Amino acid sequence: MRRSSGLFGLIGVILLLFAGVALVLTRGETIFDVIYIAVHGVFGVLLLIAYFSTGIDSLRTFLGERSTRYGTNTVVASLLFIAILGVLNFLAYRHHHRFDLTSEKVFSLSPQSVQLLQGLTQDLRLEAFVEGGANPEIEDLLRNYRAASDRVTVRMIDPDREPELAERYGIKAYNTVRLQYGEASNQVTQPTEENLTNAIIKITRTTSRTVCVVEGHGEPDLNDRESPRGYALFKQALENETYQVKPLLLATVDQIPADCSIVAVAGPTRPFLAQELPLLDAYLKGGGRLLFLLPPRKAEEFVAFLKPYGIALGEDVVVDQVVRLFQGPALGLTPLVETYDATHEITRALKGRTIFPMTRSVSAAEGTAGVKATELAKTSPSSWAETDLVGLFENQQATLDPADRKGPVPVAVAAELDLKQLGGSGGEARIAVFGSSDFASNQNLEGTFYNQDLLLNTVGWLAGQSDLVSIRPRAMRASRVSFTEREGTAIFYLSVLVLPELLLLAGLLVWWRRE
């Protein structure tokens, strides 16, 4: 009876201990919490009463036993261990550091977001209006922004508790994030990293650059979202980075408008008129910036136009592998690119693959005075530049012949021009040339490949906006497991309370039987 009463006493202490832990952690907010705490508290007290009812002599005898001393030491050591864990947890909370161990760093901000935040010159306030003032996913995203810069502050707001604030800022829906940077402000109703970073770019830019896109030669439509070959996503990506995009009909002007920061010749299918090329040449010699997306078998007049500027357009088509060609021409004519120039500003941080559908070779000619041309991207060693275009497109056959250029084949070039050395009055001009027009189409600009990063980096380099030359946020995220409130409660009780409690009781029984 005396030994049984001692066991009752220990179990009673354990039940009261877990009742106290549950009260501290849950504060009895749900009916399940109250039941758990009440049951443990009541049975703990009853067991202690049963223990003490055996008499004070039994207590003295029990406390004096060697087994009791050992048990007390074990309990004290356990409490000390828990206390140490508590202190470590407190220190980790106050001085935390996050490690993203995923291969794609899906829980970290993109290099462009970090670069943008570290360049802030004023304080940036992020206020999230969420139901109940809590949204773990949004809060986690905003914490990443706060961790990247001391100038960023974050606040989670319940619009139902602070309706005057929501009304003042015109908040009309939950999960809206308001950004305040100096006098400028903006709102994001779908707070993803891509949307937030684009919003930050817009409110931190004091000037806007204009990209004039030449039309009138069968180019893809800038407003066409339906066609895979349209350029609507290209236009949208430029506008997200505060560029203004407007069409330019060269046949109707006598010079390139002065507000054109960049002139883009993207995917022409018909020849340019004789008077149009001099306009581009004059613009370039005046310090202009030109972007070319020139597909094979089209725009042949630009072979001679670009040659004086150290850029050679190949009269060929890049084929990646013969074996794949037998499975269908499209596969063989869509080379993947993962080799980039590691020194150039455009491609220095680019590590992912890009895709160049139906591309020609574009090479940097050596020895052109006043020109510094760099081959930005090259296809794989198994590819080659096929010059027998008749055999390729009419007979669907392609083999590596002596006349062909063996891979890696350059498919994009960027050139800086010293205009004084080229016979001008001085200054600098820039040209970027891609051998594929489908490279920037709706079908290929977004998704798995990094075409958008390479293209926007090129535009940023042409415009002289180095802070936008980086790797942008991507929509791809790791899959998450979402629990309902009931499932979360069950997991909490099983992992934090029930299992440790059962293990402790089982250990106590084993110890008791051995004694």
Short mmCIF file of C-alpha atoms in Angstrom, two decimals:
data_model
loop_
_atom_site.label_atom_id
_atom_site.label_comp_id
_atom_site.label_asym_id
_atom_site.label_seq_id
_atom_site.Cartn_x
_atom_site.Cartn_y
_atom_site.Cartn_z
CA MET A 1 0.00 0.00 0.00
CA ARG A 2 2.87 2.34 0.86
CA ARG A 3 4.56 1.78 -2.51
CA SER A 4 1.26 2.25 -4.34
CA SER A 5 0.64 5.55 -2.57
CA GLY A 6 4.07 6.76 -3.64
CA LEU A 7 3.27 5.93 -7.25
CA PHE A 8 0.00 7.85 -6.95
CA GLY A 9 1.96 10.83 -5.72
CA LEU A 10 4.37 10.82 -8.66
CA ILE A 11 1.62 10.37 -11.24
CA GLY A 12 -0.33 13.16 -9.59
CA VAL A 13 2.68 15.49 -9.87
CA ILE A 14 3.12 14.59 -13.56
CA LEU A 15 -0.54 15.22 -14.35
CA LEU A 16 -0.44 18.60 -12.62
CA LEU A 17 2.79 19.45 -14.43
CA PHE A 18 1.26 18.80 -17.86
CA ALA A 19 -1.89 20.64 -16.86
CA GLY A 20 0.28 23.66 -16.09
CA VAL A 21 2.23 23.35 -19.37
CA ALA A 22 -1.01 23.12 -21.35
CA LEU A 23 -2.40 26.17 -19.54
CA VAL A 24 0.70 28.25 -20.33
CA LEU A 25 0.86 27.20 -24.00
CA THR A 26 -2.84 27.22 -24.90
CA ARG A 27 -4.31 29.61 -22.31
CA GLY A 28 -7.46 27.52 -22.46
CA GLU A 29 -8.70 29.18 -25.65
CA THR A 30 -10.69 26.17 -26.90
CA ILE A 31 -13.03 23.75 -25.20
CA PHE A 32 -10.57 20.96 -25.86
CA ASP A 33 -7.85 22.90 -24.02
CA VAL A 34 -10.15 23.40 -21.04
CA ILE A 35 -11.06 19.68 -20.94
CA TYR A 36 -7.43 18.62 -21.11
CA ILE A 37 -6.36 20.99 -18.36
CA ALA A 38 -9.36 20.19 -16.15
CA VAL A 39 -9.01 16.40 -16.44
CA HIS A 40 -5.29 16.51 -15.69
CA GLY A 41 -5.77 18.96 -12.85
CA VAL A 42 -8.59 17.07 -11.18
CA PHE A 43 -6.96 13.64 -11.40
CA GLY A 44 -3.62 15.09 -10.36
CA VAL A 45 -5.14 16.61 -7.23
CA LEU A 46 -7.10 13.41 -6.43
CA LEU A 47 -3.97 11.28 -6.74
CA LEU A 48 -2.04 13.62 -4.49
CA ILE A 49 -4.87 13.52 -1.95
CA ALA A 50 -4.80 9.71 -2.10
CA TYR A 51 -1.09 9.78 -1.60
CA PHE A 52 -1.13 12.14 1.36
CA SER A 53 -4.06 10.29 2.94
CA THR A 54 -1.74 7.37 3.71
CA GLY A 55 -0.20 9.50 6.41
CA ILE A 56 2.72 11.74 7.02
CA ASP A 57 4.83 8.85 8.30
CA SER A 58 4.56 7.14 5.00
CA LEU A 59 5.65 10.39 3.34
CA ARG A 60 8.75 10.64 5.52
CA THR A 61 9.59 7.01 4.88
CA PHE A 62 9.01 7.41 1.18
CA LEU A 63 11.17 10.54 0.95
CA GLY A 64 13.94 8.81 2.81
CA GLU A 65 14.11 5.86 0.47
CA ARG A 66 17.00 5.62 -1.95
CA SER A 67 14.64 5.06 -4.85
CA THR A 68 12.82 8.29 -4.04
CA ARG A 69 16.06 10.24 -4.02
CA TYR A 70 16.99 8.80 -7.39
CA GLY A 71 13.56 9.63 -8.75
CA THR A 72 13.80 13.16 -7.40
CA ASN A 73 17.17 13.61 -9.05
CA THR A 74 15.70 12.43 -12.34
CA VAL A 75 12.80 14.86 -12.10
CA VAL A 76 15.13 17.75 -11.21
CA ALA A 77 17.44 16.89 -14.10
CA SER A 78 14.47 16.74 -16.46
CA LEU A 79 13.19 20.12 -15.28
CA LEU A 80 16.67 21.58 -15.66
CA PHE A 81 16.86 20.19 -19.21
CA ILE A 82 13.49 21.72 -20.05
CA ALA A 83 14.61 25.03 -18.58
CA ILE A 84 17.74 24.98 -20.75
CA LEU A 85 15.63 24.29 -23.82
CA GLY A 86 13.41 27.22 -22.85
CA VAL A 87 16.38 29.57 -22.56
CA LEU A 88 17.76 28.38 -25.91
CA ASN A 89 14.37 28.87 -27.50
CA PHE A 90 14.17 32.41 -26.10
CA LEU A 91 17.64 33.25 -27.40
CA ALA A 92 16.81 31.77 -30.80
CA TYR A 93 13.66 33.89 -30.95
CA ARG A 94 15.51 37.10 -30.10
CA HIS A 95 18.54 36.39 -32.30
CA HIS A 96 17.17 34.14 -35.00
CA HIS A 97 18.75 33.29 -38.34
CA ARG A 98 17.02 31.38 -41.09
CA PHE A 99 18.63 28.69 -43.24
CA ASP A 100 17.01 27.82 -46.56
CA LEU A 101 18.19 24.29 -47.34
CA THR A 102 16.04 23.84 -50.48
CA SER A 103 18.01 23.47 -53.71
CA GLU A 104 16.10 26.28 -55.45
CA LYS A 105 16.07 28.56 -52.36
CA VAL A 106 12.30 28.70 -52.62
CA PHE A 107 11.92 30.15 -49.13
CA SER A 108 14.37 32.99 -49.76
CA LEU A 109 13.97 36.27 -51.61
CA SER A 110 15.33 36.41 -55.13
CA PRO A 111 18.62 38.23 -55.76
CA GLN A 112 16.73 41.08 -57.43
CA SER A 113 14.51 41.61 -54.36
CA VAL A 114 17.50 41.59 -52.00
CA GLN A 115 19.50 43.91 -54.27
CA LEU A 116 16.55 46.29 -54.50
CA LEU A 117 15.98 46.36 -50.72
CA GLN A 118 19.63 46.91 -49.93
CA GLY A 119 19.62 49.94 -52.21
CA LEU A 120 16.77 51.72 -50.43
CA THR A 121 17.56 55.29 -49.45
CA GLN A 122 14.41 55.85 -47.37
CA ASP A 123 12.35 53.80 -44.96
CA LEU A 124 9.88 51.37 -46.54
CA ARG A 125 6.76 50.49 -44.53
CA LEU A 126 4.84 47.30 -45.36
CA GLU A 127 1.37 47.05 -43.79
CA ALA A 128 -0.63 43.88 -44.34
CA PHE A 129 -4.40 44.11 -43.81
CA VAL A 130 -5.41 40.53 -43.04
CA GLU A 131 -8.38 38.91 -41.35
CA GLY A 132 -7.88 38.70 -37.60
CA GLY A 133 -4.50 40.44 -37.97
CA ALA A 134 -2.78 37.14 -38.73
CA ASN A 135 -1.82 35.37 -41.93
CA PRO A 136 1.25 33.15 -41.49
CA GLU A 137 2.07 32.95 -45.19
CA ILE A 138 2.00 36.72 -45.77
CA GLU A 139 3.77 37.42 -42.49
CA ASP A 140 6.51 34.96 -43.38
CA LEU A 141 6.99 36.65 -46.78
CA LEU A 142 7.11 40.14 -45.25
CA ARG A 143 9.61 38.98 -42.62
CA ASN A 144 11.95 38.05 -45.47
CA TYR A 145 11.74 41.63 -46.74
CA ARG A 146 12.38 43.00 -43.26
CA ALA A 147 15.35 40.70 -42.77
CA ALA A 148 16.93 41.92 -46.03
CA SER A 149 17.08 45.60 -45.02
CA ASP A 150 17.01 47.65 -41.82
CA ARG A 151 14.96 50.24 -43.69
CA VAL A 152 11.97 47.89 -43.95
CA THR A 153 9.31 47.75 -41.25
CA VAL A 154 6.39 45.34 -41.22
CA ARG A 155 3.04 45.50 -39.50
CA MET A 156 0.11 43.07 -39.54
CA ILE A 157 -3.24 44.88 -39.19
CA ASP A 158 -6.74 43.58 -38.55
CA PRO A 159 -8.98 45.90 -40.62
CA ASP A 160 -12.00 44.95 -38.48
CA ARG A 161 -10.29 46.27 -35.34
CA GLU A 162 -8.84 49.32 -37.06
CA PRO A 163 -11.52 50.24 -39.62
CA GLU A 164 -10.51 53.91 -39.66
CA LEU A 165 -7.04 52.93 -40.90
CA ALA A 166 -8.47 50.69 -43.61
CA GLU A 167 -10.85 53.46 -44.69
CA ARG A 168 -8.10 56.08 -44.75
CA TYR A 169 -5.95 53.96 -47.06
CA GLY A 170 -8.86 52.71 -49.18
CA ILE A 171 -8.35 49.05 -48.29
CA LYS A 172 -11.22 47.04 -49.79
CA ALA A 173 -10.16 43.42 -49.37
CA TYR A 174 -8.36 41.17 -46.93
CA ASN A 175 -4.75 40.22 -47.68
CA THR A 176 -3.93 43.63 -49.11
CA VAL A 177 -0.41 44.90 -48.48
CA ARG A 178 0.14 48.66 -48.48
CA LEU A 179 3.61 50.01 -49.24
CA GLN A 180 4.76 53.44 -48.10
CA TYR A 181 8.09 54.86 -49.33
CA GLY A 182 8.53 58.54 -48.57
CA GLU A 183 5.53 60.30 -50.07
CA ALA A 184 4.87 57.47 -52.52
CA SER A 185 2.55 54.58 -51.74
CA ASN A 186 1.13 51.55 -53.50
CA GLN A 187 -1.11 48.57 -52.75
CA VAL A 188 -0.78 44.89 -53.64
CA THR A 189 -3.91 42.75 -53.43
CA GLN A 190 -2.15 39.49 -54.29
CA PRO A 191 0.98 39.63 -52.15
CA THR A 192 3.49 37.35 -53.86
CA GLU A 193 7.19 38.16 -53.96
CA GLU A 194 6.97 39.03 -57.63
CA ASN A 195 4.09 41.47 -57.09
CA LEU A 196 5.63 43.05 -53.99
CA THR A 197 9.02 43.55 -55.62
CA ASN A 198 7.43 45.04 -58.74
CA ALA A 199 5.45 47.42 -56.50
CA ILE A 200 8.64 48.45 -54.69
CA ILE A 201 10.35 49.11 -58.02
CA LYS A 202 7.48 51.38 -59.06
CA ILE A 203 7.42 53.50 -55.91
CA THR A 204 11.19 53.82 -55.64
CA ARG A 205 11.74 55.00 -59.22
CA THR A 206 11.65 58.76 -59.80
CA THR A 207 12.09 58.57 -63.58
CA SER A 208 10.73 56.24 -66.22
CA ARG A 209 12.49 54.96 -69.34
CA THR A 210 10.73 54.41 -72.65
CA VAL A 211 11.18 51.37 -74.86
CA CYS A 212 10.09 52.11 -78.44
CA VAL A 213 9.23 48.91 -80.31
CA VAL A 214 9.48 49.14 -84.08
CA GLU A 215 6.42 47.92 -85.97
CA GLY A 216 5.26 47.71 -89.56
CA HIS A 217 7.33 44.70 -90.66
CA GLY A 218 5.15 41.83 -89.48
CA GLU A 219 6.45 41.87 -85.91
CA PRO A 220 4.51 39.98 -83.18
CA ASP A 221 1.76 42.06 -81.60
CA LEU A 222 2.67 43.71 -78.28
CA ASN A 223 -0.92 43.32 -77.08
CA ASP A 224 -1.49 39.73 -78.20
CA ARG A 225 -1.97 37.53 -75.14
CA GLU A 226 -3.70 34.66 -76.90
CA SER A 227 -1.08 33.69 -79.45
CA PRO A 228 1.97 31.76 -78.19
CA ARG A 229 4.10 33.99 -80.44
CA GLY A 230 2.63 37.26 -79.18
CA TYR A 231 4.67 39.78 -77.18
CA ALA A 232 2.09 40.79 -74.57
CA LEU A 233 4.06 39.20 -71.71
CA PHE A 234 7.21 40.93 -72.93
CA LYS A 235 5.40 44.26 -72.76
CA GLN A 236 3.95 43.44 -69.33
CA ALA A 237 7.36 42.45 -67.96
CA LEU A 238 8.81 45.77 -69.12
CA GLU A 239 5.96 47.75 -67.58
CA ASN A 240 6.37 45.88 -64.29
CA GLU A 241 9.86 47.34 -64.12
CA THR A 242 8.51 50.87 -64.77
CA TYR A 243 9.41 51.04 -68.46
CA GLN A 244 6.95 52.73 -70.75
CA VAL A 245 6.39 50.75 -73.92
CA LYS A 246 5.16 52.36 -77.11
CA PRO A 247 5.12 51.34 -80.77
CA LEU A 248 7.30 53.14 -83.28
CA LEU A 249 6.49 53.27 -86.99
CA LEU A 250 9.78 54.24 -88.63
CA ALA A 251 8.17 55.00 -92.01
CA THR A 252 6.32 57.97 -90.49
CA VAL A 253 9.20 59.74 -88.72
CA ASP A 254 12.31 61.52 -89.93
CA GLN A 255 14.28 60.66 -86.80
CA ILE A 256 13.95 58.51 -83.74
CA PRO A 257 11.92 60.39 -81.08
CA ALA A 258 14.08 61.84 -78.31
CA ASP A 259 12.12 60.10 -75.55
CA CYS A 260 13.07 56.62 -76.80
CA SER A 261 15.56 55.33 -74.24
CA ILE A 262 15.76 52.03 -76.11
CA VAL A 263 14.62 51.08 -79.61
CA ALA A 264 13.69 47.42 -80.05
CA VAL A 265 13.58 45.64 -83.41
CA ALA A 266 11.77 42.46 -82.41
CA GLY A 267 10.85 39.71 -84.82
CA PRO A 268 10.48 41.46 -88.21
CA THR A 269 9.28 39.17 -90.99
CA ARG A 270 9.37 41.70 -93.84
CA PRO A 271 12.34 43.77 -95.05
CA PHE A 272 12.89 47.28 -93.78
CA LEU A 273 12.50 50.19 -96.19
CA ALA A 274 15.62 51.84 -97.53
CA GLN A 275 15.09 55.00 -95.48
CA GLU A 276 14.51 53.20 -92.18
CA LEU A 277 17.98 51.78 -91.53
CA PRO A 278 19.68 55.22 -91.65
CA LEU A 279 17.30 56.35 -88.91
CA LEU A 280 18.49 53.53 -86.66
CA ASP A 281 22.12 54.21 -87.57
CA ALA A 282 21.80 57.92 -86.78
CA TYR A 283 20.09 57.10 -83.48
CA LEU A 284 22.90 54.72 -82.55
CA LYS A 285 25.64 57.21 -83.43
CA GLY A 286 23.89 59.74 -81.23
CA GLY A 287 24.38 57.48 -78.21
CA GLY A 288 21.25 55.36 -78.66
CA ARG A 289 20.53 51.89 -77.36
CA LEU A 290 19.30 49.18 -79.76
CA LEU A 291 17.82 45.78 -79.00
CA PHE A 292 17.49 43.25 -81.82
CA LEU A 293 15.56 39.95 -81.86
CA LEU A 294 16.32 38.69 -85.37
CA PRO A 295 15.13 35.21 -86.44
CA PRO A 296 16.91 33.19 -89.15
CA ARG A 297 15.97 33.67 -92.81
CA LYS A 298 14.50 37.09 -91.97
CA ALA A 299 15.87 40.63 -91.64
CA GLU A 300 18.91 39.88 -93.77
CA GLU A 301 19.52 43.60 -94.26
CA PHE A 302 20.79 43.71 -90.66
CA VAL A 303 23.73 41.45 -91.53
CA ALA A 304 25.43 44.40 -93.21
CA PHE A 305 24.01 46.90 -90.69
CA LEU A 306 25.57 45.18 -87.68
CA LYS A 307 28.90 44.18 -89.21
CA PRO A 308 30.65 47.58 -88.64
CA TYR A 309 29.67 47.29 -84.98
CA GLY A 310 31.47 44.01 -84.42
CA ILE A 311 28.43 41.72 -84.58
CA ALA A 312 28.10 38.91 -87.12
CA LEU A 313 24.69 37.46 -87.92
CA GLY A 314 24.94 33.88 -89.15
CA GLU A 315 22.97 32.80 -92.21
CA ASP A 316 22.18 29.52 -90.53
CA VAL A 317 19.93 27.79 -87.98
CA VAL A 318 21.20 26.21 -84.78
CA VAL A 319 20.38 22.51 -84.45
CA ASP A 320 21.01 20.83 -81.16
CA GLN A 321 21.10 17.05 -81.85
CA VAL A 322 20.47 14.85 -84.90
CA VAL A 323 18.82 12.15 -82.80
CA ARG A 324 16.25 14.54 -81.49
CA LEU A 325 15.63 15.86 -84.95
CA PHE A 326 14.18 12.51 -86.03
CA GLN A 327 11.55 12.89 -83.32
CA GLY A 328 10.32 16.09 -84.89
CA PRO A 329 11.89 19.27 -86.26
CA ALA A 330 10.72 21.41 -83.38
CA LEU A 331 12.73 19.52 -80.81
CA GLY A 332 15.95 19.74 -82.74
CA LEU A 333 15.50 23.43 -83.51
CA THR A 334 14.94 24.52 -79.92
CA PRO A 335 18.36 24.42 -78.30
CA LEU A 336 18.76 24.82 -74.59
CA VAL A 337 21.37 27.26 -73.36
CA GLU A 338 23.16 27.02 -70.04
CA THR A 339 26.56 28.48 -70.88
CA TYR A 340 26.85 32.22 -70.23
CA ASP A 341 29.62 34.76 -70.09
CA ALA A 342 30.54 34.99 -66.41
CA THR A 343 32.08 38.46 -66.66
CA HIS A 344 29.36 40.48 -68.35
CA GLU A 345 26.87 42.40 -66.22
CA ILE A 346 23.89 40.86 -68.03
CA THR A 347 24.78 37.21 -67.44
CA ARG A 348 27.05 37.33 -64.39
CA ALA A 349 24.39 36.03 -62.00
CA LEU A 350 22.47 33.89 -64.50
CA LYS A 351 22.71 30.16 -63.72
CA GLY A 352 19.46 28.71 -65.05
CA ARG A 353 18.66 27.44 -68.50
CA THR A 354 17.21 29.52 -71.30
CA ILE A 355 15.61 28.34 -74.50
CA PHE A 356 16.24 29.78 -77.98
CA PRO A 357 13.59 28.42 -80.40
CA MET A 358 14.52 28.66 -84.06
CA THR A 359 17.68 30.69 -83.57
CA ARG A 360 20.54 31.73 -85.78
CA SER A 361 24.11 32.18 -84.64
CA VAL A 362 25.20 35.62 -83.47
CA SER A 363 28.94 36.12 -83.04
CA ALA A 364 31.25 38.83 -81.79
CA ALA A 365 33.68 39.83 -84.55
CA GLU A 366 37.23 40.33 -83.31
CA GLY A 367 39.41 43.30 -84.04
CA THR A 368 36.74 45.97 -84.55
CA ALA A 369 38.17 49.24 -83.26
CA GLY A 370 35.96 51.07 -80.79
CA VAL A 371 33.76 48.04 -80.19
CA LYS A 372 33.73 45.77 -77.16
CA ALA A 373 31.47 42.88 -78.09
CA THR A 374 30.69 39.96 -75.77
CA GLU A 375 29.06 36.67 -76.64
CA LEU A 376 26.52 36.34 -73.84
CA ALA A 377 25.07 32.86 -74.37
CA LYS A 378 26.13 29.69 -76.16
CA THR A 379 24.38 26.45 -77.00
CA SER A 380 25.66 23.00 -75.99
CA PRO A 381 28.76 21.35 -77.49
CA SER A 382 26.54 18.82 -79.27
CA SER A 383 24.84 21.54 -81.32
CA TRP A 384 25.93 23.17 -84.55
CA ALA A 385 24.95 26.01 -86.87
CA GLU A 386 23.38 24.34 -89.90
CA THR A 387 23.99 26.22 -93.16
CA ASP A 388 22.07 23.86 -95.47
CA LEU A 389 18.72 25.52 -94.85
CA VAL A 390 17.11 23.92 -97.92
CA GLY A 391 17.91 20.42 -96.71
CA LEU A 392 16.79 21.31 -93.21
CA PHE A 393 13.40 22.82 -93.96
CA GLU A 394 12.46 20.97 -97.16
CA ASN A 395 13.90 17.53 -96.44
CA GLN A 396 13.94 17.70 -92.61
CA GLN A 397 17.54 16.53 -92.60
CA ALA A 398 20.52 18.05 -90.89
CA THR A 399 24.04 16.73 -90.44
CA LEU A 400 27.22 18.37 -89.26
CA ASP A 401 29.16 19.24 -92.42
CA PRO A 402 32.50 21.03 -92.84
CA ALA A 403 30.62 24.19 -93.79
CA ASP A 404 28.72 24.16 -90.50
CA ARG A 405 29.97 25.69 -87.28
CA LYS A 406 30.28 23.14 -84.51
CA GLY A 407 28.95 23.97 -81.07
CA PRO A 408 28.98 25.65 -78.67
CA VAL A 409 27.33 28.23 -80.90
CA PRO A 410 26.87 31.83 -79.66
CA VAL A 411 23.27 33.04 -80.00
CA ALA A 412 23.34 36.42 -78.23
CA VAL A 413 25.84 39.30 -78.24
CA ALA A 414 26.09 42.60 -76.37
CA ALA A 415 28.34 45.36 -77.67
CA GLU A 416 29.53 48.67 -76.22
CA LEU A 417 30.52 51.25 -78.81
CA ASP A 418 33.07 54.00 -78.28
CA LEU A 419 31.60 56.53 -80.68
CA LYS A 420 34.72 58.67 -80.81
CA GLN A 421 36.78 55.75 -82.09
CA LEU A 422 34.03 55.00 -84.57
CA GLY A 423 34.32 58.47 -86.05
CA GLY A 424 31.63 60.20 -84.02
CA SER A 425 31.73 63.12 -81.65
CA GLY A 426 32.15 60.95 -78.56
CA GLY A 427 30.06 59.16 -76.02
CA GLU A 428 28.88 55.57 -75.82
CA ALA A 429 26.20 53.53 -77.51
CA ARG A 430 25.04 49.99 -76.81
CA ILE A 431 23.64 47.14 -78.90
CA ALA A 432 22.24 43.77 -77.89
CA VAL A 433 21.36 41.14 -80.49
CA PHE A 434 19.52 37.83 -80.05
CA GLY A 435 19.31 35.28 -82.86
CA SER A 436 15.74 34.28 -82.04
CA SER A 437 12.51 36.27 -81.96
CA ASP A 438 10.54 33.48 -80.26
CA PHE A 439 12.96 33.80 -77.36
CA ALA A 440 10.74 36.65 -76.05
CA SER A 441 7.33 35.28 -77.07
CA ASN A 442 4.46 34.56 -74.68
CA GLN A 443 5.17 30.85 -74.88
CA ASN A 444 8.82 31.08 -73.86
CA LEU A 445 9.14 34.16 -71.69
CA GLU A 446 7.75 32.64 -68.52
CA GLY A 447 7.78 29.20 -66.97
CA THR A 448 10.64 26.85 -66.32
CA PHE A 449 13.30 28.69 -68.27
CA TYR A 450 15.06 31.96 -67.45
CA ASN A 451 14.32 33.78 -70.71
CA GLN A 452 12.64 36.65 -68.90
CA ASP A 453 15.65 37.24 -66.63
CA LEU A 454 18.07 37.27 -69.57
CA LEU A 455 15.86 39.57 -71.63
CA LEU A 456 15.09 42.05 -68.84
CA ASN A 457 18.71 42.05 -67.71
CA THR A 458 19.62 43.02 -71.27
CA VAL A 459 17.05 45.83 -71.29
CA GLY A 460 18.30 47.02 -67.89
CA TRP A 461 21.88 47.02 -69.17
CA LEU A 462 20.90 48.94 -72.29
CA ALA A 463 19.02 51.49 -70.18
CA GLY A 464 21.90 51.81 -67.72
CA GLN A 465 19.81 50.60 -64.77
CA SER A 466 22.26 48.24 -63.14
CA ASP A 467 20.13 47.69 -60.04
CA LEU A 468 17.53 45.91 -62.19
CA VAL A 469 20.10 43.51 -63.67
CA SER A 470 19.57 40.44 -61.52
CA ILE A 471 17.54 37.25 -61.10
CA ARG A 472 13.88 38.01 -60.59
CA PRO A 473 11.30 36.42 -58.28
CA ARG A 474 9.82 33.28 -59.72
CA ALA A 475 6.36 31.91 -59.24
CA MET A 476 7.65 28.41 -58.51
CA ARG A 477 7.37 27.57 -54.86
CA ALA A 478 7.77 24.42 -52.88
CA SER A 479 4.56 22.60 -52.06
CA ARG A 480 3.18 23.32 -48.61
CA VAL A 481 1.04 21.23 -46.30
CA SER A 482 -1.97 23.08 -44.94
CA PHE A 483 -3.78 21.92 -41.83
CA THR A 484 -7.19 22.81 -40.56
CA GLU A 485 -7.47 24.25 -37.08
CA ARG A 486 -8.62 20.89 -35.71
CA GLU A 487 -5.74 19.05 -37.38
CA GLY A 488 -3.28 21.61 -36.06
CA THR A 489 -4.65 21.22 -32.54
CA ALA A 490 -4.38 17.43 -32.73
CA ILE A 491 -0.77 17.63 -33.96
CA PHE A 492 0.09 20.08 -31.20
CA TYR A 493 -1.35 17.90 -28.43
CA LEU A 494 0.15 14.70 -29.79
CA SER A 495 3.65 16.12 -30.27
CA VAL A 496 3.94 18.57 -27.37
CA LEU A 497 1.79 17.08 -24.60
CA VAL A 498 0.39 13.56 -25.06
CA LEU A 499 3.44 11.69 -26.38
CA PRO A 500 5.91 13.22 -23.88
CA GLU A 501 3.42 12.57 -21.11
CA LEU A 502 2.94 8.92 -22.08
CA LEU A 503 6.68 8.42 -22.38
CA LEU A 504 7.20 9.92 -18.94
CA LEU A 505 4.49 7.75 -17.36
CA ALA A 506 5.80 4.63 -19.10
CA GLY A 507 9.28 5.35 -17.83
CA LEU A 508 7.91 5.87 -14.36
CA LEU A 509 6.08 2.53 -14.39
CA VAL A 510 9.16 0.70 -15.61
CA TRP A 511 11.22 2.29 -12.89
CA TRP A 512 8.56 1.48 -10.36
CA ARG A 513 8.39 -2.19 -11.28
CA ARG A 514 12.16 -2.56 -11.16
CA GLU A 515 12.18 -1.08 -7.70
#
